[in-house]
Short mmCIF file of N, CA and C in Angstrom, two decimals:
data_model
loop_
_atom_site.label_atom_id
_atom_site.label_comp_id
_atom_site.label_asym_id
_atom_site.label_seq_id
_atom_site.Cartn_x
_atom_site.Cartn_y
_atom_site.Cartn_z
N UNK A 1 0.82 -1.19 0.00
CA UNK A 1 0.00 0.00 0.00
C UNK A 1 0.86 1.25 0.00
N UNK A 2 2.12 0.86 -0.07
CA UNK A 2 2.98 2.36 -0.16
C UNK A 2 2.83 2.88 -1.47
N UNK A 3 2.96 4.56 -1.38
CA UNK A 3 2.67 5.27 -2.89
C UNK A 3 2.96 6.58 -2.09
N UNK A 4 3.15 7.31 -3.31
CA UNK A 4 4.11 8.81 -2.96
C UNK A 4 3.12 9.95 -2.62
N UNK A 5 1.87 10.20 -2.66
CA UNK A 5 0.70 10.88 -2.48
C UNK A 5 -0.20 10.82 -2.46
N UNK A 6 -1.32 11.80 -1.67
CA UNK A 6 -3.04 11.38 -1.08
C UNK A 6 -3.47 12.17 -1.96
N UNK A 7 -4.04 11.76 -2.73
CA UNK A 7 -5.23 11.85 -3.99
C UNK A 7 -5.66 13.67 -3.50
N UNK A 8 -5.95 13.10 -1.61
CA UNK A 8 -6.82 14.59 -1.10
C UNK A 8 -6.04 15.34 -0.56
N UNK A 9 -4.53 15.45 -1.29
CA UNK A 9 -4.28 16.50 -0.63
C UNK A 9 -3.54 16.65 0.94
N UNK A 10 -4.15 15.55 1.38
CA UNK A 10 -3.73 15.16 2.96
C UNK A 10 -1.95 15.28 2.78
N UNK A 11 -1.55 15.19 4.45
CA UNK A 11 -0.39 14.99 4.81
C UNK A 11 -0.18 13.65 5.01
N UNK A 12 0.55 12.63 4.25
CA UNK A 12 0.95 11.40 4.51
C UNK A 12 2.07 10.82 5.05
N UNK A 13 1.73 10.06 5.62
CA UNK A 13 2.60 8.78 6.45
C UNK A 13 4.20 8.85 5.38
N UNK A 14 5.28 9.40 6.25
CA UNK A 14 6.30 8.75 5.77
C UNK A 14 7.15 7.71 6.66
N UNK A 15 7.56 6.60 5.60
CA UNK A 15 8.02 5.79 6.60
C UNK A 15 9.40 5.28 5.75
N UNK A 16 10.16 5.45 6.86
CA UNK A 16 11.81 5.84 5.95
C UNK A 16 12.44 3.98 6.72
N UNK A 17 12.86 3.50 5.65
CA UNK A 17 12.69 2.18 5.97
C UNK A 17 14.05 1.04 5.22
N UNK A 18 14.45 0.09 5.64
CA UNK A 18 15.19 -1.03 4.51
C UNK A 18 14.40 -2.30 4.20
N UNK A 19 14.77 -2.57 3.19
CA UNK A 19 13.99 -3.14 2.72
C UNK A 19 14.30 -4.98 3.59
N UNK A 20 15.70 -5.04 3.97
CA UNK A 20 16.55 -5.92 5.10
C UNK A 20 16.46 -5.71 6.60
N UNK A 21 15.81 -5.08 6.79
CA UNK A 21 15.97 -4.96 7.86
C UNK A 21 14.10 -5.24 8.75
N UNK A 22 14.63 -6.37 9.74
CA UNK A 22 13.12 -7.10 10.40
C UNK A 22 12.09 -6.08 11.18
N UNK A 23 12.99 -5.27 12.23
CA UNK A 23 12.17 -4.39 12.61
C UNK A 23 11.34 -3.35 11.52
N UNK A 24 12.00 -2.58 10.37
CA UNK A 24 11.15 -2.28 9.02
C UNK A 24 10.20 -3.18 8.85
N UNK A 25 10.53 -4.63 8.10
CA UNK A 25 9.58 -5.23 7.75
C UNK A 25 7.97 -5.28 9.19
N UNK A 26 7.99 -5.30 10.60
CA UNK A 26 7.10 -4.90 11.05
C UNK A 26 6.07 -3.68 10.90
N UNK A 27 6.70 -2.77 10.51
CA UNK A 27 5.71 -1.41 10.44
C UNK A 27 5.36 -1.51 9.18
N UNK A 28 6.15 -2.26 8.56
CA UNK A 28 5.01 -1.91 6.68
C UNK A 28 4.02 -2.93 6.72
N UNK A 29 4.60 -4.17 7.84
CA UNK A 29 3.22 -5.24 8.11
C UNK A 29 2.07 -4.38 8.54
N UNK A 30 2.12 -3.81 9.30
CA UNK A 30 1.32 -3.07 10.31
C UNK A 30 0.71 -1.92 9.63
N UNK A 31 1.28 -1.20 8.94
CA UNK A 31 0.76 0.03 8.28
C UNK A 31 -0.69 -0.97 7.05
N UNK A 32 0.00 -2.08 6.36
CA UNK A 32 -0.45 -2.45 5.32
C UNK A 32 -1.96 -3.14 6.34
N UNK A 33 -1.17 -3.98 7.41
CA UNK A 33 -3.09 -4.66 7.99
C UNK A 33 -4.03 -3.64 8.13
N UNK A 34 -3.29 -1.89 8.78
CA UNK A 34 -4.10 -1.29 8.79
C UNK A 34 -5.18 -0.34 7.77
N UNK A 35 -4.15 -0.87 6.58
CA UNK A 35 -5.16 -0.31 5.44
C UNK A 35 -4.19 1.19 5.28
N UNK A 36 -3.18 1.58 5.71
CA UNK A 36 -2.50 2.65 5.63
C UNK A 36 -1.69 3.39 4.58
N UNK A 37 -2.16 4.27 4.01
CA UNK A 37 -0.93 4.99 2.86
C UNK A 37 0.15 5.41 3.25
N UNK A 38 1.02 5.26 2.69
CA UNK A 38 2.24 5.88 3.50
C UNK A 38 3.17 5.90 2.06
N UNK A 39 4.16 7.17 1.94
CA UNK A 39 5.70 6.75 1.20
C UNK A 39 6.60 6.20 1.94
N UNK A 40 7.24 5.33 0.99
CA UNK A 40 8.71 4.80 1.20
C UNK A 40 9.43 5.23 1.03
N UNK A 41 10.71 5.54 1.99
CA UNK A 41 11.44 5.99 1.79
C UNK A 41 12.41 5.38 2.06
N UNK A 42 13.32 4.62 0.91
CA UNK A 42 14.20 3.64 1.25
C UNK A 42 15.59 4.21 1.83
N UNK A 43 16.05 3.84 2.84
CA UNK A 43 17.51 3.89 3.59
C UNK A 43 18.62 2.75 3.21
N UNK A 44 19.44 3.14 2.18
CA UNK A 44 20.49 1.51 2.02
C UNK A 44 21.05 1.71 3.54
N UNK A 45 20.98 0.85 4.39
CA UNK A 45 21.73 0.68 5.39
C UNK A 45 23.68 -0.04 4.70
N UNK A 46 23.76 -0.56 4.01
CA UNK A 46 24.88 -1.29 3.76
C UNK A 46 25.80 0.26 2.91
N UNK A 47 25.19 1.28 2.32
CA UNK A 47 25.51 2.39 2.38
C UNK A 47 26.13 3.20 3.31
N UNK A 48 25.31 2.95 4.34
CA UNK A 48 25.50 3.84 5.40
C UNK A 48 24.74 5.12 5.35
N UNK A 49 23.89 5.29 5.25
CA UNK A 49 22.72 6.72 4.61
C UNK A 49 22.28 6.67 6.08
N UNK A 50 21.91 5.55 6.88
CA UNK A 50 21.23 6.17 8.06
C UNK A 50 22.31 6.80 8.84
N UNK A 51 23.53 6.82 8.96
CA UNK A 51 24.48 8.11 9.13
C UNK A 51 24.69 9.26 8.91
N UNK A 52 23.92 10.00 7.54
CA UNK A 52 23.66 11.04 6.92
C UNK A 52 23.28 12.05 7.89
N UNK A 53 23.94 12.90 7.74
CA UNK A 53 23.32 14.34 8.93
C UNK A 53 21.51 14.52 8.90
N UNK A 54 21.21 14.17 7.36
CA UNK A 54 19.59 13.95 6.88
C UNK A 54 18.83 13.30 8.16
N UNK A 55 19.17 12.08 7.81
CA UNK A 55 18.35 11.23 8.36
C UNK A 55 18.82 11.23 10.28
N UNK A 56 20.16 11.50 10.49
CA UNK A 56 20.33 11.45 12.00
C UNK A 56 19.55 12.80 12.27
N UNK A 57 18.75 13.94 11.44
CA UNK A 57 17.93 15.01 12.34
C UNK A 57 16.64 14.04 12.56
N UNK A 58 15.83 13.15 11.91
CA UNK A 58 14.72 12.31 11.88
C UNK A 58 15.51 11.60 13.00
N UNK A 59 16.07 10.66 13.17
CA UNK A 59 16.71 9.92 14.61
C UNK A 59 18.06 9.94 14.62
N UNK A 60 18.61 10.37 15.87
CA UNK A 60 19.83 10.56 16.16
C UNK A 60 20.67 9.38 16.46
N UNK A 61 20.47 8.17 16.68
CA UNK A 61 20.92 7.05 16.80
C UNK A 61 20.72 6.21 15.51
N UNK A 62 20.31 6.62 14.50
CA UNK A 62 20.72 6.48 13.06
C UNK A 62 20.11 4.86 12.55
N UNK A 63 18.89 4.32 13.45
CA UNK A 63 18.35 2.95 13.28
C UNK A 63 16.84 3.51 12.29
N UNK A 64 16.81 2.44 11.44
CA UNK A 64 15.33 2.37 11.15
C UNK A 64 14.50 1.45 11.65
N UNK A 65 13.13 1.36 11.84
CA UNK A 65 12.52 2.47 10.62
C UNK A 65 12.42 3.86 11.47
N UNK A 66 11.93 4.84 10.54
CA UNK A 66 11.20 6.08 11.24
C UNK A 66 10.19 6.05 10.50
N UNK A 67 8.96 6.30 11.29
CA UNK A 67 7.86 6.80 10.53
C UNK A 67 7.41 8.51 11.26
N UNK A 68 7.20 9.23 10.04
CA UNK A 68 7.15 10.80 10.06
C UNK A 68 5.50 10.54 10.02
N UNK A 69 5.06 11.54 10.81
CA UNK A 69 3.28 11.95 10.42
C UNK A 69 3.36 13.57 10.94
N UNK A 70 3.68 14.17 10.18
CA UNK A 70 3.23 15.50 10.08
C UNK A 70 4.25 16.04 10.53
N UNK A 71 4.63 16.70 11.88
CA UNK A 71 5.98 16.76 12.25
C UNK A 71 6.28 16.41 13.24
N UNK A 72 5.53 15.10 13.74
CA UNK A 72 6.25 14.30 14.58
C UNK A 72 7.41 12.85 13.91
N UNK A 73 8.44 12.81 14.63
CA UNK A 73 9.19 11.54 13.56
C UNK A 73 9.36 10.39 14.93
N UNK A 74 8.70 9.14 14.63
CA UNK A 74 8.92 8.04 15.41
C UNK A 74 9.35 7.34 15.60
N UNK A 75 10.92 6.90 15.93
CA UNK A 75 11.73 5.93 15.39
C UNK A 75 11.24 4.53 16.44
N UNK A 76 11.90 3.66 16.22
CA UNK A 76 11.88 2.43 17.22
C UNK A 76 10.69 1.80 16.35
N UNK A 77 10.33 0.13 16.18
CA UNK A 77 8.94 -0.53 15.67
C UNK A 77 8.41 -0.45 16.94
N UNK A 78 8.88 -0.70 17.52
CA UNK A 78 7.75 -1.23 18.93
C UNK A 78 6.80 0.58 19.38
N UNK A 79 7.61 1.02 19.41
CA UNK A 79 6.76 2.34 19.92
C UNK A 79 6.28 2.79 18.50
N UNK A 80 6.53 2.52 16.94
CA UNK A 80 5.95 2.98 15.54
C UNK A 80 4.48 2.16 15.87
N UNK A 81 5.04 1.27 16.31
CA UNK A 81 3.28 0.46 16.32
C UNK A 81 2.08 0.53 17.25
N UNK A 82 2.82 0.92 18.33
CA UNK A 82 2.01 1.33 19.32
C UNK A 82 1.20 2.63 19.08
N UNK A 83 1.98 3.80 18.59
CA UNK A 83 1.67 4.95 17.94
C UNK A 83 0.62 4.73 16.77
N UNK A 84 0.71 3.77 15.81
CA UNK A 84 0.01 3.53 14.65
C UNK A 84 -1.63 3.20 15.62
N UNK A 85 -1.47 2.28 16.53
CA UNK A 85 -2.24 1.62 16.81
C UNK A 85 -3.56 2.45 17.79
N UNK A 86 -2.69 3.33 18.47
CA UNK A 86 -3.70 4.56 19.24
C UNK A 86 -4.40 5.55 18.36
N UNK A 87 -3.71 6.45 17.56
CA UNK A 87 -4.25 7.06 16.44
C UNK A 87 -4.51 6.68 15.43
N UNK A 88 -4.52 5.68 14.97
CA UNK A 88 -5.24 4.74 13.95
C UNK A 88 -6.09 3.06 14.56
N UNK A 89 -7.01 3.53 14.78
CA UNK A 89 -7.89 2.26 15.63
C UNK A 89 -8.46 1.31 14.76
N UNK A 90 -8.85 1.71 13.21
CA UNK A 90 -9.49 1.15 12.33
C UNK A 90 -8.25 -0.29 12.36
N UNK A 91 -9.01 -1.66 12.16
CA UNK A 91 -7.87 -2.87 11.93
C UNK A 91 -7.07 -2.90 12.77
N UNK A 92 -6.94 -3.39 14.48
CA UNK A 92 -6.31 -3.28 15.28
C UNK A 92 -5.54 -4.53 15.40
N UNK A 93 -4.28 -4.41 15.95
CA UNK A 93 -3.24 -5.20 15.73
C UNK A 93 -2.88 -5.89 16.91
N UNK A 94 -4.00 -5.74 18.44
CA UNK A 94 -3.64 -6.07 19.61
C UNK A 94 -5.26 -6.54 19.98
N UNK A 95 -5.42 -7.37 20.72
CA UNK A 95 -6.81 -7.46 21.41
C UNK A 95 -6.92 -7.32 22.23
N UNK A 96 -8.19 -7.14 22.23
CA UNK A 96 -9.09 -6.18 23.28
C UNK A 96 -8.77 -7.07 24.15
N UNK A 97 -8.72 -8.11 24.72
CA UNK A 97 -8.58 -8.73 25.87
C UNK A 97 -7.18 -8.66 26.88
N UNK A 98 -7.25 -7.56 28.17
CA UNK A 98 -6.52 -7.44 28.90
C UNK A 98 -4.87 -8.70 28.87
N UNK A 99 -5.50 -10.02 28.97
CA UNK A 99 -4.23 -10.79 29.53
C UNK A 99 -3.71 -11.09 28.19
N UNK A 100 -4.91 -11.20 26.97
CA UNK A 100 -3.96 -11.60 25.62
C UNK A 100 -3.23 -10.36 25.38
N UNK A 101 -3.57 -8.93 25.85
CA UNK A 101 -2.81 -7.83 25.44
C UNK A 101 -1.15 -8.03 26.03
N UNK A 102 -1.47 -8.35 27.07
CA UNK A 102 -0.20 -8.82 28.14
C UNK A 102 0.49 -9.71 27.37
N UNK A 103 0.34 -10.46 27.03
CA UNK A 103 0.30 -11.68 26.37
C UNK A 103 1.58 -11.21 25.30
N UNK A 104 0.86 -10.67 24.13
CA UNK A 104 1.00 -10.02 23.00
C UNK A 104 2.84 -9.03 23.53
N UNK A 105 2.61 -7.80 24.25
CA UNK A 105 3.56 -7.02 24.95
C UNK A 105 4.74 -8.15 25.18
N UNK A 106 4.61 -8.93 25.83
CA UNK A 106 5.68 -10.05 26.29
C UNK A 106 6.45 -10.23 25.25
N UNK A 107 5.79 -10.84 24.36
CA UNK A 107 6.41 -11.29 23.42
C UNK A 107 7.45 -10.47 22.14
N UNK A 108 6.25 -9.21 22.49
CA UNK A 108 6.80 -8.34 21.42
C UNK A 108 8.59 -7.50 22.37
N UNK A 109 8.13 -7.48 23.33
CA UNK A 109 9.52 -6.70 24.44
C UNK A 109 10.73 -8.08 24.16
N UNK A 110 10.05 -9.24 24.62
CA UNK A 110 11.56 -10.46 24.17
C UNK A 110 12.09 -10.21 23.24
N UNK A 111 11.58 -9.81 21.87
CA UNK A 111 12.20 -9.59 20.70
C UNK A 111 12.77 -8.51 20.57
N UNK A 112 12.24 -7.66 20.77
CA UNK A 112 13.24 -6.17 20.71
C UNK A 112 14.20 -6.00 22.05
N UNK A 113 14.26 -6.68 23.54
CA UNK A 113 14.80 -6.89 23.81
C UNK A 113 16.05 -7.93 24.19
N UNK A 114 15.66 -9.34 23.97
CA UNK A 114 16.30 -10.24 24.37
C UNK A 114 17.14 -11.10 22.84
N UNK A 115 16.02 -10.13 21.71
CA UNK A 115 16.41 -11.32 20.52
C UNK A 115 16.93 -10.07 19.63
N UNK A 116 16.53 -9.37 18.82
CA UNK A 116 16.69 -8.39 18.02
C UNK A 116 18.19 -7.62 18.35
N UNK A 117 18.92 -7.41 19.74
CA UNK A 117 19.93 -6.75 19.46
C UNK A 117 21.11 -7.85 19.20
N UNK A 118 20.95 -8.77 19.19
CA UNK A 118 21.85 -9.65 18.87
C UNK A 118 21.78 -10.39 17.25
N UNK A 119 21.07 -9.81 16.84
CA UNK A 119 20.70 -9.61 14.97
C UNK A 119 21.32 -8.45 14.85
N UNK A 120 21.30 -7.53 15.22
CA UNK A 120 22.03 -6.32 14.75
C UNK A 120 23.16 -6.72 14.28
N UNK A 121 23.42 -5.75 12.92
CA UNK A 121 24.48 -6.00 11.87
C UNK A 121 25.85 -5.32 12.83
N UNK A 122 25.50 -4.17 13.32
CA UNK A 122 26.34 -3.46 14.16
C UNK A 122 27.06 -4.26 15.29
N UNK A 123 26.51 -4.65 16.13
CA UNK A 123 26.45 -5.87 16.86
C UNK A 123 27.42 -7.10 16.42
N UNK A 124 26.85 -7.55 15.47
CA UNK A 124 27.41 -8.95 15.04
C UNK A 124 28.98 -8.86 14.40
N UNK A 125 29.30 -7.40 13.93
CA UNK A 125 30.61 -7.26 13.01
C UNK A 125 30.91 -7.27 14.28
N UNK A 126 30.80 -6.16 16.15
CA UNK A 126 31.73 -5.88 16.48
C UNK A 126 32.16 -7.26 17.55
N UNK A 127 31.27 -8.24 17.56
CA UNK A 127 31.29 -9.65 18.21
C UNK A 127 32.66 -10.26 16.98
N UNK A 128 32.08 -10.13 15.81
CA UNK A 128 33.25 -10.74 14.64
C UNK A 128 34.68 -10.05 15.30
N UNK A 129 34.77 -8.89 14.91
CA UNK A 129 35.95 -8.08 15.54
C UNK A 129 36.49 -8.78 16.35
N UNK A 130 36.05 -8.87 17.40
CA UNK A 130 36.81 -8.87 18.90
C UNK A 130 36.66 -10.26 19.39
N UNK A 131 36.13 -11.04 19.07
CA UNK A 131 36.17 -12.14 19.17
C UNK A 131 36.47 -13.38 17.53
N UNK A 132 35.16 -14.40 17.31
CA UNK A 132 35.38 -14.76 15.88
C UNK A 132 34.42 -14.66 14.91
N UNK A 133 34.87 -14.87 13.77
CA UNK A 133 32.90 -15.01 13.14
C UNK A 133 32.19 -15.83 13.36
N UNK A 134 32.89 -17.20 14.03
CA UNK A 134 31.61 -18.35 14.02
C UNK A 134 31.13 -17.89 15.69
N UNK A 135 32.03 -17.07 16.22
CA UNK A 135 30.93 -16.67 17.37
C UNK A 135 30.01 -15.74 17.09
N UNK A 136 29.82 -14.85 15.99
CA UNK A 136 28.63 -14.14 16.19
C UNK A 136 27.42 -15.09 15.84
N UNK A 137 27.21 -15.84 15.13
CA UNK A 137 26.49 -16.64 14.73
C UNK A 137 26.32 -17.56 15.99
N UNK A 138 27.21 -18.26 17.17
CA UNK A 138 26.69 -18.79 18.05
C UNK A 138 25.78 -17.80 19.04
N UNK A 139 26.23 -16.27 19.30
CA UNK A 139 25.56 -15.71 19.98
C UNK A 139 24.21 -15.37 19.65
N UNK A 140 24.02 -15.07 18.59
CA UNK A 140 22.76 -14.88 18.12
C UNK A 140 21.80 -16.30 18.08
N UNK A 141 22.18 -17.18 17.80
CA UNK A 141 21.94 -18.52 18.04
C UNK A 141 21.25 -18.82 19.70
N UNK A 142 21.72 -18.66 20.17
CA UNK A 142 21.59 -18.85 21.76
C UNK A 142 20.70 -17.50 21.86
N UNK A 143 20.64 -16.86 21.59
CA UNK A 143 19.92 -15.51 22.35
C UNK A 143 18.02 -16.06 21.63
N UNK A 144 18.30 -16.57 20.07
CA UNK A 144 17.18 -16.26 19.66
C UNK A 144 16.29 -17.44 20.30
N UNK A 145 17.22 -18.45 20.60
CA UNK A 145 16.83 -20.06 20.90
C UNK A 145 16.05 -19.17 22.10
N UNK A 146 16.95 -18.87 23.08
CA UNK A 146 16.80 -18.51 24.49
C UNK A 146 15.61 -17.56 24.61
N UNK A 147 15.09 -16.96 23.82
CA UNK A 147 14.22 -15.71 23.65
C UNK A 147 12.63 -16.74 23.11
N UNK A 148 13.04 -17.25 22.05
CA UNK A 148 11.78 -18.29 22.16
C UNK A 148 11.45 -19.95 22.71
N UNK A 149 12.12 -20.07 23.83
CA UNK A 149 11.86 -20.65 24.89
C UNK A 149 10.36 -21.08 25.27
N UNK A 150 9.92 -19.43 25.44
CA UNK A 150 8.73 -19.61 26.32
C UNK A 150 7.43 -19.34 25.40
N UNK A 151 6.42 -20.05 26.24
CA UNK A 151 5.15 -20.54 25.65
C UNK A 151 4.28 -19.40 24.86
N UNK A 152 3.95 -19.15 23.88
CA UNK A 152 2.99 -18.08 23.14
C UNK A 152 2.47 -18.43 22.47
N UNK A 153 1.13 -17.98 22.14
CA UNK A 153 0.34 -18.44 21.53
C UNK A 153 0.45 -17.46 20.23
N UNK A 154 0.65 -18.08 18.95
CA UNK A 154 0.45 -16.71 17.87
C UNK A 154 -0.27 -17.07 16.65
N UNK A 155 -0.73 -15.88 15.86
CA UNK A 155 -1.21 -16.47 14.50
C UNK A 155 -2.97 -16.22 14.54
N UNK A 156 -3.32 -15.79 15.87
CA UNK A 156 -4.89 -14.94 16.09
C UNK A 156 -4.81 -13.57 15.53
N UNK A 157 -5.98 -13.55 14.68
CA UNK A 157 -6.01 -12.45 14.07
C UNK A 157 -5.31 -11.08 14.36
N UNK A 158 -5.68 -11.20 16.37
CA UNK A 158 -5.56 -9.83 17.17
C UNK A 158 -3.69 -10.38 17.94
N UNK A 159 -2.98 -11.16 17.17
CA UNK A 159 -1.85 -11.05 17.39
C UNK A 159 -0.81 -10.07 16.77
N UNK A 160 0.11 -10.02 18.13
CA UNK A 160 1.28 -9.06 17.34
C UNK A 160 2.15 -10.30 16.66
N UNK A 161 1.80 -11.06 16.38
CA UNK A 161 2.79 -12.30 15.98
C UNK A 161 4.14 -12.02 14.67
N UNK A 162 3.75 -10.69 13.79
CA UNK A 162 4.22 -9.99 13.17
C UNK A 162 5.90 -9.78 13.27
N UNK A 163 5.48 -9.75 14.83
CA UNK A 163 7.08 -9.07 15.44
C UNK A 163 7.99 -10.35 15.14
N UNK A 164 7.81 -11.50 15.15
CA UNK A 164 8.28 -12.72 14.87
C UNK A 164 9.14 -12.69 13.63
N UNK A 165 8.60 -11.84 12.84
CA UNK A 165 9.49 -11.08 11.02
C UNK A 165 10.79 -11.41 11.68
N UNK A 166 11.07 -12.18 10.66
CA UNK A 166 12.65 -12.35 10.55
C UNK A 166 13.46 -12.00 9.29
N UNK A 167 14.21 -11.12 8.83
CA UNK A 167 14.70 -10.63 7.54
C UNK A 167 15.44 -11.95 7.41
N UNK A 168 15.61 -12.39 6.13
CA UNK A 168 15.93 -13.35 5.20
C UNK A 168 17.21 -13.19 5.58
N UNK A 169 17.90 -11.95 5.86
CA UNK A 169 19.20 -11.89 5.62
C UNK A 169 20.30 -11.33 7.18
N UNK A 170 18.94 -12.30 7.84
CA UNK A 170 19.47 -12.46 9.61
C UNK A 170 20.40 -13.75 9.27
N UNK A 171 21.12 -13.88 10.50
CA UNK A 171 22.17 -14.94 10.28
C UNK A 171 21.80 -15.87 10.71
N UNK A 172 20.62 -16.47 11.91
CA UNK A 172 20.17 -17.27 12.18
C UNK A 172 18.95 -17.48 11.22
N UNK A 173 18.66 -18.99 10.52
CA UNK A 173 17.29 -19.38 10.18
C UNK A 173 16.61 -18.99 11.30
N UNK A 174 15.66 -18.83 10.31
CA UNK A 174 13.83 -18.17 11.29
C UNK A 174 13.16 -19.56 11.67
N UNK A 175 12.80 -19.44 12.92
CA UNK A 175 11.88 -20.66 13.05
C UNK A 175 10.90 -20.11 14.57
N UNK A 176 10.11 -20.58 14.77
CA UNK A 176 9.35 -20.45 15.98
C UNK A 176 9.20 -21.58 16.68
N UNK A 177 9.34 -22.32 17.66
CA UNK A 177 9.38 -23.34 18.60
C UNK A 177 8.16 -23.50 19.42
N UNK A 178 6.86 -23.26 19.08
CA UNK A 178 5.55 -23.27 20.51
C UNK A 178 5.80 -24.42 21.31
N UNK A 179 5.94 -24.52 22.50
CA UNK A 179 5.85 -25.32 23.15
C UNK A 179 4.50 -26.22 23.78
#
């Protein structure tokens, strides 16, 4: 559903994004369930563009995605979606039910916390560096194993199960383990 302008004139969704990168692939999931227009605005990360004085005034820690709505700029997925999800209610991406919401949060915080920084490209060269390459690949290995461990239920309509996106060009195969 991305395209460069609103027919009416409106101010649209920009969402500055790679096309490799998992946390991206969440918000264009999310923009698209919600039925959302938005431009793309592609970032080569292997460039180095999210370094650009440009894009570090949109976020200063130089990660995508960002999504812009008017002149607020939102970096991080987890808080892009949360944001999408309050001011855009139409096609909701969480359910209404208190403990599945809980539920949902858990799962989505393991990944951006316990699993996702150990995918980082940044991350993984400076593990290569200073240690070897077949250890970045064990660490990430162990973190992602270790991160989906525990029991979740996913794949209900009103799941964030989304966050689960694994870019093709993570170093660990994608897999999910339900117990």
């Amino acid at each position: 559903m991305a395209s460069g302008s609103d027919k009416n004139g409106d101010q649209q969704l920009k969402l500055y994004s790679c096309y490799r990168s998992s946390c991206s692939f969440r918000v264009r999931i999310a923009l698209n369930l919600k039925g959302l227009k938005y431009e793309y605005k592609a970032v080569n990360l292997l460039k180095g563009e999210q370094f650009s004085p440009e894009f570090r005034k949109l976020n200063p820690i130089g990660c995508v995605p960002v999504l812009v709505d008017g002149d607020l700029a939102v970096s991080d997925s987890f808080a892009i979606l949360l944001y999408l999800e309050e001011k855009y209610p139409q096609h909701p991406l969480l359910p209404k039910d208190l403990q599945r919401k809980a539920i949902n949060f858990q799962a989505a915080n393991i990944v951006c916390s316990s699993i996702q920084p150990f995918q980082n490209q940044a991350v993984l060269n400076y593990i290569e560096e200073m240690v070897t390459p077949d250890a970045k690949i064990e660490l990430a290995k162990v973190h992602t194993e270790k991160g989906f461990a525990g029991r979740f239920v996913f794949g209900a309509p009103d799941s964030c199960s989304f966050f689960m996106v694994q870019s093709r060009h993570d170093p660990v195969p994608p897999f999910v383990q339900v117990a």
